[in-house]
CSV table of C-alpha atoms and ligand atoms in Angstrom, one decimal:
chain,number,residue,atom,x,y,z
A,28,UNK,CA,0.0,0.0,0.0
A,29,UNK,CA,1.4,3.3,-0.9
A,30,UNK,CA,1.3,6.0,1.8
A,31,UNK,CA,2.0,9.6,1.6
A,32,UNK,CA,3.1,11.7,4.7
A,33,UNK,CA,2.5,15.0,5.3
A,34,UNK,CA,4.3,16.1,8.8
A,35,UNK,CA,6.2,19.0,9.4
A,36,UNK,CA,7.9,17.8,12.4
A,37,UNK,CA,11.4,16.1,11.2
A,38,UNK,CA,11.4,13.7,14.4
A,39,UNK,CA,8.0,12.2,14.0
A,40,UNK,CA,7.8,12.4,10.4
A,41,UNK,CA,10.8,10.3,10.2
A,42,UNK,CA,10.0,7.8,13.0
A,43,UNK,CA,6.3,7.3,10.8
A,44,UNK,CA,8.0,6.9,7.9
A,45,UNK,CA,10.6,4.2,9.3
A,46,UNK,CA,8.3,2.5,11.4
A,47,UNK,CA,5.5,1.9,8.5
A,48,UNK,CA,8.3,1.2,6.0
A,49,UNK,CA,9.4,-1.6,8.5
A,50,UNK,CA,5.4,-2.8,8.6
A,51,UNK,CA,5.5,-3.4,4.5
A,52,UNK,CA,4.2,-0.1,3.7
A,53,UNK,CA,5.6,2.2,1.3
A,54,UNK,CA,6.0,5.6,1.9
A,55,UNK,CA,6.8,9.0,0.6
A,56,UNK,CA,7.6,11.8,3.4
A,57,UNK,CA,7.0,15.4,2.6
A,58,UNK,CA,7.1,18.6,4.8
A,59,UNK,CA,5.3,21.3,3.7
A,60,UNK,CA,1.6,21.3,2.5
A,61,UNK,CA,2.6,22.8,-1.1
A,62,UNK,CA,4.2,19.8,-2.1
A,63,UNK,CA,1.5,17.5,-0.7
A,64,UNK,CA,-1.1,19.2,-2.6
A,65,UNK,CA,1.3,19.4,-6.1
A,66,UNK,CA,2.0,15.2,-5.3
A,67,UNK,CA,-1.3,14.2,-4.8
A,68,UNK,CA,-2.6,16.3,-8.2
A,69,UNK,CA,0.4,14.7,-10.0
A,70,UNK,CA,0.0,10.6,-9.0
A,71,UNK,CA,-2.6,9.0,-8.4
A,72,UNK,CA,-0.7,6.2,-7.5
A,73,UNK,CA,-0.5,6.9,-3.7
A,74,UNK,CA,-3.4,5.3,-1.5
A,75,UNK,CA,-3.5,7.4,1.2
A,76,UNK,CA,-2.4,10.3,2.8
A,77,UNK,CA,-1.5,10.7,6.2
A,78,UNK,CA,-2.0,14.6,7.0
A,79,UNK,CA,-0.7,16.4,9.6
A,80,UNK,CA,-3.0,19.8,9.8
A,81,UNK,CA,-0.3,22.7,10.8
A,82,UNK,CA,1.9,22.6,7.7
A,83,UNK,CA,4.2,25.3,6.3
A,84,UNK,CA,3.3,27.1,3.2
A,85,UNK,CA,-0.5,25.8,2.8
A,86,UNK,CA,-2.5,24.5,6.2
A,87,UNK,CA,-3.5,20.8,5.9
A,88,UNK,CA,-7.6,21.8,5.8
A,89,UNK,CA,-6.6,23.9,2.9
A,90,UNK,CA,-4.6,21.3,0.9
A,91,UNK,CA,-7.9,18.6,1.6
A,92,UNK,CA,-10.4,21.3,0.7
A,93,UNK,CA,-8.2,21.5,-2.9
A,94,UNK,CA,-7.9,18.2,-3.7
A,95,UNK,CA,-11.2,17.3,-2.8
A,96,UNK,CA,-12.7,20.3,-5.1
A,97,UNK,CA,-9.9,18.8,-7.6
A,98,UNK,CA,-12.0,15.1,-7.4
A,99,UNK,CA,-8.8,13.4,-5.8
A,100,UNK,CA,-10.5,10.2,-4.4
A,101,UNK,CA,-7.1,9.6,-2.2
A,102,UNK,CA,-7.9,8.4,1.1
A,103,UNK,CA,-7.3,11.0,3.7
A,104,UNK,CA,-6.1,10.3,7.2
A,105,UNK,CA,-6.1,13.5,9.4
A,106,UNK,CA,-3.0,13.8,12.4
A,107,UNK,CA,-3.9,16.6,14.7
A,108,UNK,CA,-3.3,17.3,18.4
A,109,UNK,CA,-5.8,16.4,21.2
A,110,UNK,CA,-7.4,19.7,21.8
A,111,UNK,CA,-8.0,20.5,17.9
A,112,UNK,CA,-11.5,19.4,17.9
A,113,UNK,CA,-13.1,21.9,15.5
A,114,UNK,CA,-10.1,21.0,13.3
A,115,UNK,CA,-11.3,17.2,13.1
A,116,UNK,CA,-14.8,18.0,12.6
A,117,UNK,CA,-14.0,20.6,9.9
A,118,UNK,CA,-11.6,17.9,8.2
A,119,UNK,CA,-14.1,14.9,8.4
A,120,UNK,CA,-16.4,16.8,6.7
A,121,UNK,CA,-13.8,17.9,4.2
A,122,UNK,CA,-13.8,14.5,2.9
A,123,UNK,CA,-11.3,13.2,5.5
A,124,UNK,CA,-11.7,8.9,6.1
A,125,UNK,CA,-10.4,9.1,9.6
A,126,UNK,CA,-8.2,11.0,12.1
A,127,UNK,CA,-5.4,10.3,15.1
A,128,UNK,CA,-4.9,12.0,17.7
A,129,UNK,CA,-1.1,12.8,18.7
A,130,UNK,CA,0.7,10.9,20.1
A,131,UNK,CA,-0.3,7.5,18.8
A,132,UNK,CA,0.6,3.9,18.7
A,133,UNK,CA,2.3,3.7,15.4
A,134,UNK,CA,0.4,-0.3,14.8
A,135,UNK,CA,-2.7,1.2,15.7
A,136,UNK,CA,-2.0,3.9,12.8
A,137,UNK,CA,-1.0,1.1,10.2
A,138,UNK,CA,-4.4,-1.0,12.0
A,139,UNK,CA,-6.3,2.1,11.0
A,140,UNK,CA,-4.6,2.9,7.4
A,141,UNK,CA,-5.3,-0.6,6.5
A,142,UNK,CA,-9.0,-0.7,7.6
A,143,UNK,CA,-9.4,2.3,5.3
A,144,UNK,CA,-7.9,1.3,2.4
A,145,UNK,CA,-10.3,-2.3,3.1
A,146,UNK,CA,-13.4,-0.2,3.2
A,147,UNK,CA,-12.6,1.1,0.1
A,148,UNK,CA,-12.0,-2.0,-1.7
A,149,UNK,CA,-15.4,-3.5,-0.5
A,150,UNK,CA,-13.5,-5.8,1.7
A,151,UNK,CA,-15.2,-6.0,5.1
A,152,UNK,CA,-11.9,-7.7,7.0
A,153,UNK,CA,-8.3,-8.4,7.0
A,154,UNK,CA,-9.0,-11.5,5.3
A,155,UNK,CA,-9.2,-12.6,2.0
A,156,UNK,CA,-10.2,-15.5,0.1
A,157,UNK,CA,-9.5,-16.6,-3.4
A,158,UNK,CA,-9.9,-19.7,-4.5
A,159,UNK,CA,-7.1,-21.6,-2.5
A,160,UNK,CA,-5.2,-18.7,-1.9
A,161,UNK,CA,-5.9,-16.9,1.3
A,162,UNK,CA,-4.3,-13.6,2.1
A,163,UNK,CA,-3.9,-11.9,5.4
A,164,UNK,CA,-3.1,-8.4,5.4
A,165,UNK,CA,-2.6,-7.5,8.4
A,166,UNK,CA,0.1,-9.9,8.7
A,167,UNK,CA,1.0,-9.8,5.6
A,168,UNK,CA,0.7,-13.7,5.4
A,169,UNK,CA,0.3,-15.7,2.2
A,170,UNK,CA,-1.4,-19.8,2.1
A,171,UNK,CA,-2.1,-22.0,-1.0
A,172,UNK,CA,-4.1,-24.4,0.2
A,173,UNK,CA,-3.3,-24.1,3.6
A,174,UNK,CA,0.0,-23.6,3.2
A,175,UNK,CA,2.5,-21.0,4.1
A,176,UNK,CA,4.0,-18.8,1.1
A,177,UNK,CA,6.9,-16.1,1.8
A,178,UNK,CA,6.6,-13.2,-0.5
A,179,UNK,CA,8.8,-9.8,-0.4
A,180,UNK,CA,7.4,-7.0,0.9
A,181,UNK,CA,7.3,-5.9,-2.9
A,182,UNK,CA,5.4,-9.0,-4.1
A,183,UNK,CA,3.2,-8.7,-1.2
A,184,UNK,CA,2.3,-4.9,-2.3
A,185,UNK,CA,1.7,-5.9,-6.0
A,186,UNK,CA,-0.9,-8.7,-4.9
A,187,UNK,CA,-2.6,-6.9,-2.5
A,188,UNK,CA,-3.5,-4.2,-5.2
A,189,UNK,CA,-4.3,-6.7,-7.7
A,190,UNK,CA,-6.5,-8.5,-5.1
A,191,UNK,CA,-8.3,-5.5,-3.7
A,192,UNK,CA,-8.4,-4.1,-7.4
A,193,UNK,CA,-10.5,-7.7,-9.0
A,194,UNK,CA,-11.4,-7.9,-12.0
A,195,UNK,CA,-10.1,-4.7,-12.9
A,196,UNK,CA,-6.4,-3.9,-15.1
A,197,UNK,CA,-4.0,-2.5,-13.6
A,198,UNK,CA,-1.3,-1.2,-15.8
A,199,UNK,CA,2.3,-1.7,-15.3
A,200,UNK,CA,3.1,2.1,-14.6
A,201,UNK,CA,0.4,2.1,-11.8
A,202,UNK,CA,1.9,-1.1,-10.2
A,203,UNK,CA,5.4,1.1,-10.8
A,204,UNK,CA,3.8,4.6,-9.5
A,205,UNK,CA,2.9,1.9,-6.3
A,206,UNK,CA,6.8,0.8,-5.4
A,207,UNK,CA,7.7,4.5,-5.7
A,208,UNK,CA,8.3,5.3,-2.6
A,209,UNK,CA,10.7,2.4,-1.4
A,210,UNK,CA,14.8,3.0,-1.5
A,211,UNK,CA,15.6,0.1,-3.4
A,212,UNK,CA,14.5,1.6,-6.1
A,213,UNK,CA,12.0,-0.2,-9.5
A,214,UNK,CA,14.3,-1.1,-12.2
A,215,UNK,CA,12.6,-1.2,-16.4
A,216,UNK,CA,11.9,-5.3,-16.1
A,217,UNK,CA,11.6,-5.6,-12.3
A,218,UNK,CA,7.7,-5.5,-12.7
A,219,UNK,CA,7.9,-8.3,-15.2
A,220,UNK,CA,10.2,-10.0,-12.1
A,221,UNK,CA,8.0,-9.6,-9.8
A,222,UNK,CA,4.7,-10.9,-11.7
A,223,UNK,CA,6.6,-14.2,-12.7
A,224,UNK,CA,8.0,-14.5,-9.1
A,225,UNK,CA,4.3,-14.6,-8.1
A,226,UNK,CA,3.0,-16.7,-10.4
A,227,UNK,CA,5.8,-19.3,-9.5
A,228,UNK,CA,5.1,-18.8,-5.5
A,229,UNK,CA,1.2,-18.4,-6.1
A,230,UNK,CA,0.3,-20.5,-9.2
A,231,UNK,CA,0.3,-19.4,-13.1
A,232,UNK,CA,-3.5,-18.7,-13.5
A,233,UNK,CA,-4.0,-16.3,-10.7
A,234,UNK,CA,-2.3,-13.3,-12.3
A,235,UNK,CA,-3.1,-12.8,-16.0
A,236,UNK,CA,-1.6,-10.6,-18.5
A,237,UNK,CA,-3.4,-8.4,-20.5
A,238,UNK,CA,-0.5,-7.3,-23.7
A,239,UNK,CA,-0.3,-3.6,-23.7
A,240,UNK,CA,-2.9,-3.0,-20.8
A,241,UNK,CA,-1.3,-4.8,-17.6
A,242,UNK,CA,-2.3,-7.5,-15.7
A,243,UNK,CA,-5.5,-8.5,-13.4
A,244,UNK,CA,-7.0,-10.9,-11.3
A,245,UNK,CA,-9.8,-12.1,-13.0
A,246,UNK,CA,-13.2,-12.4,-10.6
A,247,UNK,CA,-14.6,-15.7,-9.8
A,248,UNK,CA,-17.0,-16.8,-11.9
A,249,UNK,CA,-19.9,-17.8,-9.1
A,250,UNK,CA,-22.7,-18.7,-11.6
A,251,UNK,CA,-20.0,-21.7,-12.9
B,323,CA,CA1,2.8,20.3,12.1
């Protein structure tokens, strides 16, 4: 899942960004609300944003209040201090999907991101089912047919958008725009890699390839 933080404060915008990087998120880290508004108009790769309200150079409310007027469907996580009440109810109704209230348990945040980005997809719990292949992900924990599958925190990010994006293509620059944000950096083929990587760990029919589009998980045919 692919996070973007806004938080002004170098200390607890780093330890965010380590410590959700360390739970298999990626995430981007930017300090002023300028750039968070000018990143969020420019990718629509990013899942959600974590927003702190008191920004330099453009106040959190007012970068939500643009990209919400802009259509921006990005899910919205507000960060704000205890006693900023009118601030929370002004930025739910904004369009906001949630708030924290500093300071906060940093599993509790990546509990919350995750039951966002769930409600989005349709997907009522941290469990999912398809065909043999169950997917936990709030572990981040892979079975076929009962069994255990390691995947890299990569592969893990590509099938859990696939998974929560059925039946839908997803092209190969959105699954790029998606591993942004982590150090190691995407090289040209490494999508390609990681796809066949999955289909070895997972089985060969789960991920097809449509040539020129991307690739999908198809939906279960039900009526079969
Ligand atoms: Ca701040």
């Amino acid at each position: 899942m692919r996070v973007l933080l806004a938080e002004d404060d170098k200390s607890l915008g780093q330890g965010i960004s380590d410590g959700l990087q360390k739970l298999g998120f990626c995430v981007d880290w930017l300090q002023d609300g300028l750039s968070i508004e000018h990143a969020i108009m420019n990718d629509d790769g990013i899942d959600i944003l974590i927003l702190d309200l008191g920004l330099p150079r453009k106040d959190g409310l007012d970068v939500l209040k643009t990209i919400r007027a802009a259509d921006k469907s990005v899910s919205v996580l507000i960060l704000t201090a205890r006693d900023a009440v009118e601030q929370r109810i002004a930025g739910l109704d904004l369009g906001a999907d949630d708030y924290m209230l500093k300071p906060f348990d940093l599993h509790e945040l990546a509990a919350r991101l995750r039951a966002i980005v769930r409600r989005k997809s349709g997907f009522t719990q941290a469990l999912l089912s398809y065909g043999d292949l169950q997917v936990n992900l709030s572990e981040h924990s892979v079975k076929v047919q009962g069994q255990q599958v390691n995947l890299s925190h990569i592969e893990f990010a590509i099938l859990e958008h696939l998974l929560t994006h059925i039946g839908q293509v997803v092209s190969k620059q959105r699954i790029e725009s998606l591993l942004y944000g982590w150090s190691e950096g995407v090289e040209s083929n490494a999508i390609e890699v990681h796809i066949h990587h999955l289909r070895k760990k997972l089985g060969k029919e789960l991920i097809k390839t449509l040539r020129g589009l991307g690739y999908m998980v198809p939906k279960i045919n039900t009526d079969a």
